[in-house]
Amino acid sequence: MVKKTINALKQRLWENNDVIEVYKGNGEVNFTTCTFYEGLVEEIIHQFEQKHRCVMPKDYREFLRETNGCRLFESNLVENSVVLYRLEDTESQCSEDYITIGAVNQNEILLRRVEASEHSVIIKNKYEPVEQAVNLHMTFEQWFDRLIMSQGNLFWTWSVQPVLVRIKRFQ
């Protein structure tokens, strides 16, 4: 599914001369672009895993094979872009338990260092300790797909309670 998500976004860029108009909330519309890097061969990913004694989740491995990192929804407003690091840029971002794979605004995007089919994406404010991190209870594939659907907005910060209350009123 990661490959389909990336290809759909690339197609959308191609159809619109590398510009995507995105709604960022509060009436704000931005014109953005995305940058993808050449994907990695499996051997490079395997070497990284051996060097750092970790196993990457399968969905993140698929991402790295398609694009070795990317910059999503970039605009002249720097705080709006999402950066997923190239694998070589994560070298200095490895801890005993996590690998920092990207950033958005003041948040770092982390993955558990062990293979996990679920609950592998963790978000942490870059100025706070990892103990303050929030487990999003989703796979990388789920997180990435929702990130693209939300056009780079921080969907994990959205509250669903008011919507649920309104739905119950209409039932």
mmCIF file with all atom_site columns, C-alpha atoms in Angstrom, residues 7-119:
data_model
loop_
_atom_site.group_PDB
_atom_site.id
_atom_site.type_symbol
_atom_site.label_atom_id
_atom_site.label_alt_id
_atom_site.label_comp_id
_atom_site.label_asym_id
_atom_site.label_entity_id
_atom_site.label_seq_id
_atom_site.pdbx_PDB_ins_code
_atom_site.Cartn_x
_atom_site.Cartn_y
_atom_site.Cartn_z
_atom_site.occupancy
_atom_site.B_iso_or_equiv
_atom_site.pdbx_formal_charge
_atom_site.auth_seq_id
_atom_site.auth_comp_id
_atom_site.auth_asym_id
_atom_site.auth_atom_id
_atom_site.pdbx_PDB_model_num
ATOM 1   C CA . ASN A 1 7   ? 2.583  6.625  -6.810  1.00 0.00 ? 7   ASN A CA 1
ATOM 2   C CA . ALA A 1 8   ? -0.805 8.311  -6.375  1.00 0.00 ? 8   ALA A CA 1
ATOM 3   C CA . LEU A 1 9   ? 0.876  11.388 -4.901  1.00 0.00 ? 9   LEU A CA 1
ATOM 4   C CA . LYS A 1 10  ? 3.472  11.444 -7.704  1.00 0.00 ? 10  LYS A CA 1
ATOM 5   C CA . GLN A 1 11  ? 0.662  11.174 -10.266 1.00 0.00 ? 11  GLN A CA 1
ATOM 6   C CA . ARG A 1 12  ? -1.168 14.073 -8.649  1.00 0.00 ? 12  ARG A CA 1
ATOM 7   C CA . LEU A 1 13  ? 2.025  16.153 -8.792  1.00 0.00 ? 13  LEU A CA 1
ATOM 8   C CA . TRP A 1 14  ? 2.638  15.227 -12.429 1.00 0.00 ? 14  TRP A CA 1
ATOM 9   C CA . GLU A 1 15  ? -0.902 16.192 -13.417 1.00 0.00 ? 15  GLU A CA 1
ATOM 10  C CA . ASN A 1 16  ? -0.533 19.608 -11.756 1.00 0.00 ? 16  ASN A CA 1
ATOM 11  C CA . ASN A 1 17  ? 2.974  20.652 -12.879 1.00 0.00 ? 17  ASN A CA 1
ATOM 12  C CA . ASP A 1 18  ? 4.542  19.604 -9.536  1.00 0.00 ? 18  ASP A CA 1
ATOM 13  C CA . VAL A 1 19  ? 2.196  21.801 -7.483  1.00 0.00 ? 19  VAL A CA 1
ATOM 14  C CA . ILE A 1 20  ? -0.506 20.603 -5.113  1.00 0.00 ? 20  ILE A CA 1
ATOM 15  C CA . GLU A 1 21  ? -3.046 22.971 -3.607  1.00 0.00 ? 21  GLU A CA 1
ATOM 16  C CA . VAL A 1 22  ? -3.745 21.917 -0.030  1.00 0.00 ? 22  VAL A CA 1
ATOM 17  C CA . TYR A 1 23  ? -6.152 23.103 2.613   1.00 0.00 ? 23  TYR A CA 1
ATOM 18  C CA . LYS A 1 24  ? -4.300 23.597 5.897   1.00 0.00 ? 24  LYS A CA 1
ATOM 19  C CA . GLY A 1 25  ? -7.241 24.519 8.132   1.00 0.00 ? 25  GLY A CA 1
ATOM 20  C CA . ASN A 1 26  ? -8.709 27.812 9.331   1.00 0.00 ? 26  ASN A CA 1
ATOM 21  C CA . GLY A 1 27  ? -9.352 28.860 5.732   1.00 0.00 ? 27  GLY A CA 1
ATOM 22  C CA . GLU A 1 28  ? -5.665 28.668 4.789   1.00 0.00 ? 28  GLU A CA 1
ATOM 23  C CA . VAL A 1 29  ? -4.783 27.259 1.364   1.00 0.00 ? 29  VAL A CA 1
ATOM 24  C CA . ASN A 1 30  ? -1.163 26.651 0.333   1.00 0.00 ? 30  ASN A CA 1
ATOM 25  C CA . PHE A 1 31  ? 0.492  25.679 -2.914  1.00 0.00 ? 31  PHE A CA 1
ATOM 26  C CA . THR A 1 32  ? 2.956  22.918 -2.145  1.00 0.00 ? 32  THR A CA 1
ATOM 27  C CA . THR A 1 33  ? 5.264  20.439 -3.822  1.00 0.00 ? 33  THR A CA 1
ATOM 28  C CA . CYS A 1 34  ? 6.912  17.155 -2.863  1.00 0.00 ? 34  CYS A CA 1
ATOM 29  C CA . THR A 1 35  ? 10.411 15.817 -3.417  1.00 0.00 ? 35  THR A CA 1
ATOM 30  C CA . PHE A 1 36  ? 11.206 12.111 -3.572  1.00 0.00 ? 36  PHE A CA 1
ATOM 31  C CA . TYR A 1 37  ? 14.630 10.466 -3.596  1.00 0.00 ? 37  TYR A CA 1
ATOM 32  C CA . GLU A 1 38  ? 15.740 7.347  -5.416  1.00 0.00 ? 38  GLU A CA 1
ATOM 33  C CA . GLY A 1 39  ? 14.721 4.201  -3.576  1.00 0.00 ? 39  GLY A CA 1
ATOM 34  C CA . LEU A 1 40  ? 17.163 1.790  -1.980  1.00 0.00 ? 40  LEU A CA 1
ATOM 35  C CA . VAL A 1 41  ? 17.956 -1.794 -2.834  1.00 0.00 ? 41  VAL A CA 1
ATOM 36  C CA . GLU A 1 42  ? 17.166 -4.366 -0.174  1.00 0.00 ? 42  GLU A CA 1
ATOM 37  C CA . GLU A 1 43  ? 20.863 -5.048 0.500   1.00 0.00 ? 43  GLU A CA 1
ATOM 38  C CA . ILE A 1 44  ? 21.466 -1.456 1.735   1.00 0.00 ? 44  ILE A CA 1
ATOM 39  C CA . ILE A 1 45  ? 18.518 -1.701 4.127   1.00 0.00 ? 45  ILE A CA 1
ATOM 40  C CA . HIS A 1 46  ? 19.761 -5.076 5.361   1.00 0.00 ? 46  HIS A CA 1
ATOM 41  C CA . GLN A 1 47  ? 23.267 -3.669 5.958   1.00 0.00 ? 47  GLN A CA 1
ATOM 42  C CA . PHE A 1 48  ? 21.781 -0.802 7.991   1.00 0.00 ? 48  PHE A CA 1
ATOM 43  C CA . GLU A 1 49  ? 19.802 -3.273 10.088  1.00 0.00 ? 49  GLU A CA 1
ATOM 44  C CA . GLN A 1 50  ? 22.878 -5.403 10.745  1.00 0.00 ? 50  GLN A CA 1
ATOM 45  C CA . LYS A 1 51  ? 25.012 -2.393 11.660  1.00 0.00 ? 51  LYS A CA 1
ATOM 46  C CA . HIS A 1 52  ? 22.404 -1.050 14.098  1.00 0.00 ? 52  HIS A CA 1
ATOM 47  C CA . ARG A 1 53  ? 21.099 -4.432 15.283  1.00 0.00 ? 53  ARG A CA 1
ATOM 48  C CA . CYS A 1 54  ? 17.514 -3.708 14.409  1.00 0.00 ? 54  CYS A CA 1
ATOM 49  C CA . VAL A 1 55  ? 14.786 -4.947 12.108  1.00 0.00 ? 55  VAL A CA 1
ATOM 50  C CA . MET A 1 56  ? 12.772 -2.337 10.241  1.00 0.00 ? 56  MET A CA 1
ATOM 51  C CA . PRO A 1 57  ? 9.010  -2.824 9.959   1.00 0.00 ? 57  PRO A CA 1
ATOM 52  C CA . LYS A 1 58  ? 8.069  -4.288 6.570   1.00 0.00 ? 58  LYS A CA 1
ATOM 53  C CA . ASP A 1 59  ? 5.990  -1.263 5.573   1.00 0.00 ? 59  ASP A CA 1
ATOM 54  C CA . TYR A 1 60  ? 8.873  1.122  6.289   1.00 0.00 ? 60  TYR A CA 1
ATOM 55  C CA . ARG A 1 61  ? 11.208 -1.123 4.262   1.00 0.00 ? 61  ARG A CA 1
ATOM 56  C CA . GLU A 1 62  ? 8.720  -0.807 1.363   1.00 0.00 ? 62  GLU A CA 1
ATOM 57  C CA . PHE A 1 63  ? 8.843  2.982  1.751   1.00 0.00 ? 63  PHE A CA 1
ATOM 58  C CA . LEU A 1 64  ? 12.662 2.975  1.601   1.00 0.00 ? 64  LEU A CA 1
ATOM 59  C CA . ARG A 1 65  ? 12.635 0.786  -1.519  1.00 0.00 ? 65  ARG A CA 1
ATOM 60  C CA . GLU A 1 66  ? 10.290 3.286  -3.217  1.00 0.00 ? 66  GLU A CA 1
ATOM 61  C CA . THR A 1 67  ? 11.914 6.486  -1.970  1.00 0.00 ? 67  THR A CA 1
ATOM 62  C CA . ASN A 1 68  ? 14.887 6.882  0.328   1.00 0.00 ? 68  ASN A CA 1
ATOM 63  C CA . GLY A 1 69  ? 13.213 9.706  2.215   1.00 0.00 ? 69  GLY A CA 1
ATOM 64  C CA . CYS A 1 70  ? 11.133 12.584 0.921   1.00 0.00 ? 70  CYS A CA 1
ATOM 65  C CA . ARG A 1 71  ? 9.924  16.112 1.573   1.00 0.00 ? 71  ARG A CA 1
ATOM 66  C CA . LEU A 1 72  ? 6.148  16.384 1.530   1.00 0.00 ? 72  LEU A CA 1
ATOM 67  C CA . PHE A 1 73  ? 3.885  19.408 1.124   1.00 0.00 ? 73  PHE A CA 1
ATOM 68  C CA . GLU A 1 74  ? 6.727  21.916 0.991   1.00 0.00 ? 74  GLU A CA 1
ATOM 69  C CA . SER A 1 75  ? 5.815  25.540 0.567   1.00 0.00 ? 75  SER A CA 1
ATOM 70  C CA . ASN A 1 76  ? 7.238  28.916 1.384   1.00 0.00 ? 76  ASN A CA 1
ATOM 71  C CA . LEU A 1 77  ? 5.908  28.257 4.902   1.00 0.00 ? 77  LEU A CA 1
ATOM 72  C CA . VAL A 1 78  ? 8.663  26.001 6.225   1.00 0.00 ? 78  VAL A CA 1
ATOM 73  C CA . GLU A 1 79  ? 6.657  24.824 9.229   1.00 0.00 ? 79  GLU A CA 1
ATOM 74  C CA . ASN A 1 80  ? 4.171  23.098 6.950   1.00 0.00 ? 80  ASN A CA 1
ATOM 75  C CA . SER A 1 81  ? 6.509  20.605 5.320   1.00 0.00 ? 81  SER A CA 1
ATOM 76  C CA . VAL A 1 82  ? 7.003  17.018 6.414   1.00 0.00 ? 82  VAL A CA 1
ATOM 77  C CA . VAL A 1 83  ? 10.513 15.609 6.099   1.00 0.00 ? 83  VAL A CA 1
ATOM 78  C CA . LEU A 1 84  ? 11.132 11.873 6.092   1.00 0.00 ? 84  LEU A CA 1
ATOM 79  C CA . TYR A 1 85  ? 14.884 11.394 6.334   1.00 0.00 ? 85  TYR A CA 1
ATOM 80  C CA . ARG A 1 86  ? 17.061 9.406  3.995   1.00 0.00 ? 86  ARG A CA 1
ATOM 81  C CA . LEU A 1 87  ? 18.245 6.205  5.658   1.00 0.00 ? 87  LEU A CA 1
ATOM 82  C CA . GLU A 1 88  ? 21.828 7.461  5.887   1.00 0.00 ? 88  GLU A CA 1
ATOM 83  C CA . ASP A 1 89  ? 20.571 10.570 7.715   1.00 0.00 ? 89  ASP A CA 1
ATOM 84  C CA . THR A 1 90  ? 19.001 8.411  10.436  1.00 0.00 ? 90  THR A CA 1
ATOM 85  C CA . GLU A 1 91  ? 22.433 7.005  11.403  1.00 0.00 ? 91  GLU A CA 1
ATOM 86  C CA . SER A 1 92  ? 22.990 9.716  14.001  1.00 0.00 ? 92  SER A CA 1
ATOM 87  C CA . GLN A 1 93  ? 19.335 9.556  15.084  1.00 0.00 ? 93  GLN A CA 1
ATOM 88  C CA . CYS A 1 94  ? 19.347 5.995  16.431  1.00 0.00 ? 94  CYS A CA 1
ATOM 89  C CA . SER A 1 95  ? 18.822 5.321  20.113  1.00 0.00 ? 95  SER A CA 1
ATOM 90  C CA . GLU A 1 96  ? 18.659 1.983  21.855  1.00 0.00 ? 96  GLU A CA 1
ATOM 91  C CA . ASP A 1 97  ? 14.905 1.706  21.290  1.00 0.00 ? 97  ASP A CA 1
ATOM 92  C CA . TYR A 1 98  ? 13.999 4.100  18.464  1.00 0.00 ? 98  TYR A CA 1
ATOM 93  C CA . ILE A 1 99  ? 15.071 5.489  15.109  1.00 0.00 ? 99  ILE A CA 1
ATOM 94  C CA . THR A 1 100 ? 14.096 9.049  14.289  1.00 0.00 ? 100 THR A CA 1
ATOM 95  C CA . ILE A 1 101 ? 12.889 8.853  10.693  1.00 0.00 ? 101 ILE A CA 1
ATOM 96  C CA . GLY A 1 102 ? 11.569 12.356 10.136  1.00 0.00 ? 102 GLY A CA 1
ATOM 97  C CA . ALA A 1 103 ? 10.200 15.637 11.401  1.00 0.00 ? 103 ALA A CA 1
ATOM 98  C CA . VAL A 1 104 ? 7.206  17.906 11.018  1.00 0.00 ? 104 VAL A CA 1
ATOM 99  C CA . ASN A 1 105 ? 6.976  21.258 12.767  1.00 0.00 ? 105 ASN A CA 1
ATOM 100 C CA . GLN A 1 106 ? 8.414  20.768 16.262  1.00 0.00 ? 106 GLN A CA 1
ATOM 101 C CA . ASN A 1 107 ? 7.699  17.035 16.182  1.00 0.00 ? 107 ASN A CA 1
ATOM 102 C CA . GLU A 1 108 ? 10.022 14.137 15.492  1.00 0.00 ? 108 GLU A CA 1
ATOM 103 C CA . ILE A 1 109 ? 8.711  10.962 13.898  1.00 0.00 ? 109 ILE A CA 1
ATOM 104 C CA . LEU A 1 110 ? 10.140 7.805  15.440  1.00 0.00 ? 110 LEU A CA 1
ATOM 105 C CA . LEU A 1 111 ? 9.919  4.085  14.725  1.00 0.00 ? 111 LEU A CA 1
ATOM 106 C CA . ARG A 1 112 ? 10.574 1.302  17.182  1.00 0.00 ? 112 ARG A CA 1
ATOM 107 C CA . ARG A 1 113 ? 13.880 -0.439 16.460  1.00 0.00 ? 113 ARG A CA 1
ATOM 108 C CA . VAL A 1 114 ? 12.305 -3.887 16.545  1.00 0.00 ? 114 VAL A CA 1
ATOM 109 C CA . GLU A 1 115 ? 10.082 -5.279 13.858  1.00 0.00 ? 115 GLU A CA 1
ATOM 110 C CA . ALA A 1 116 ? 6.500  -4.498 14.738  1.00 0.00 ? 116 ALA A CA 1
ATOM 111 C CA . SER A 1 117 ? 3.442  -5.115 12.632  1.00 0.00 ? 117 SER A CA 1
ATOM 112 C CA . GLU A 1 118 ? 1.510  -2.628 14.750  1.00 0.00 ? 118 GLU A CA 1
ATOM 113 C CA . HIS A 1 119 ? 2.148  0.389  16.945  1.00 0.00 ? 119 HIS A CA 1
#
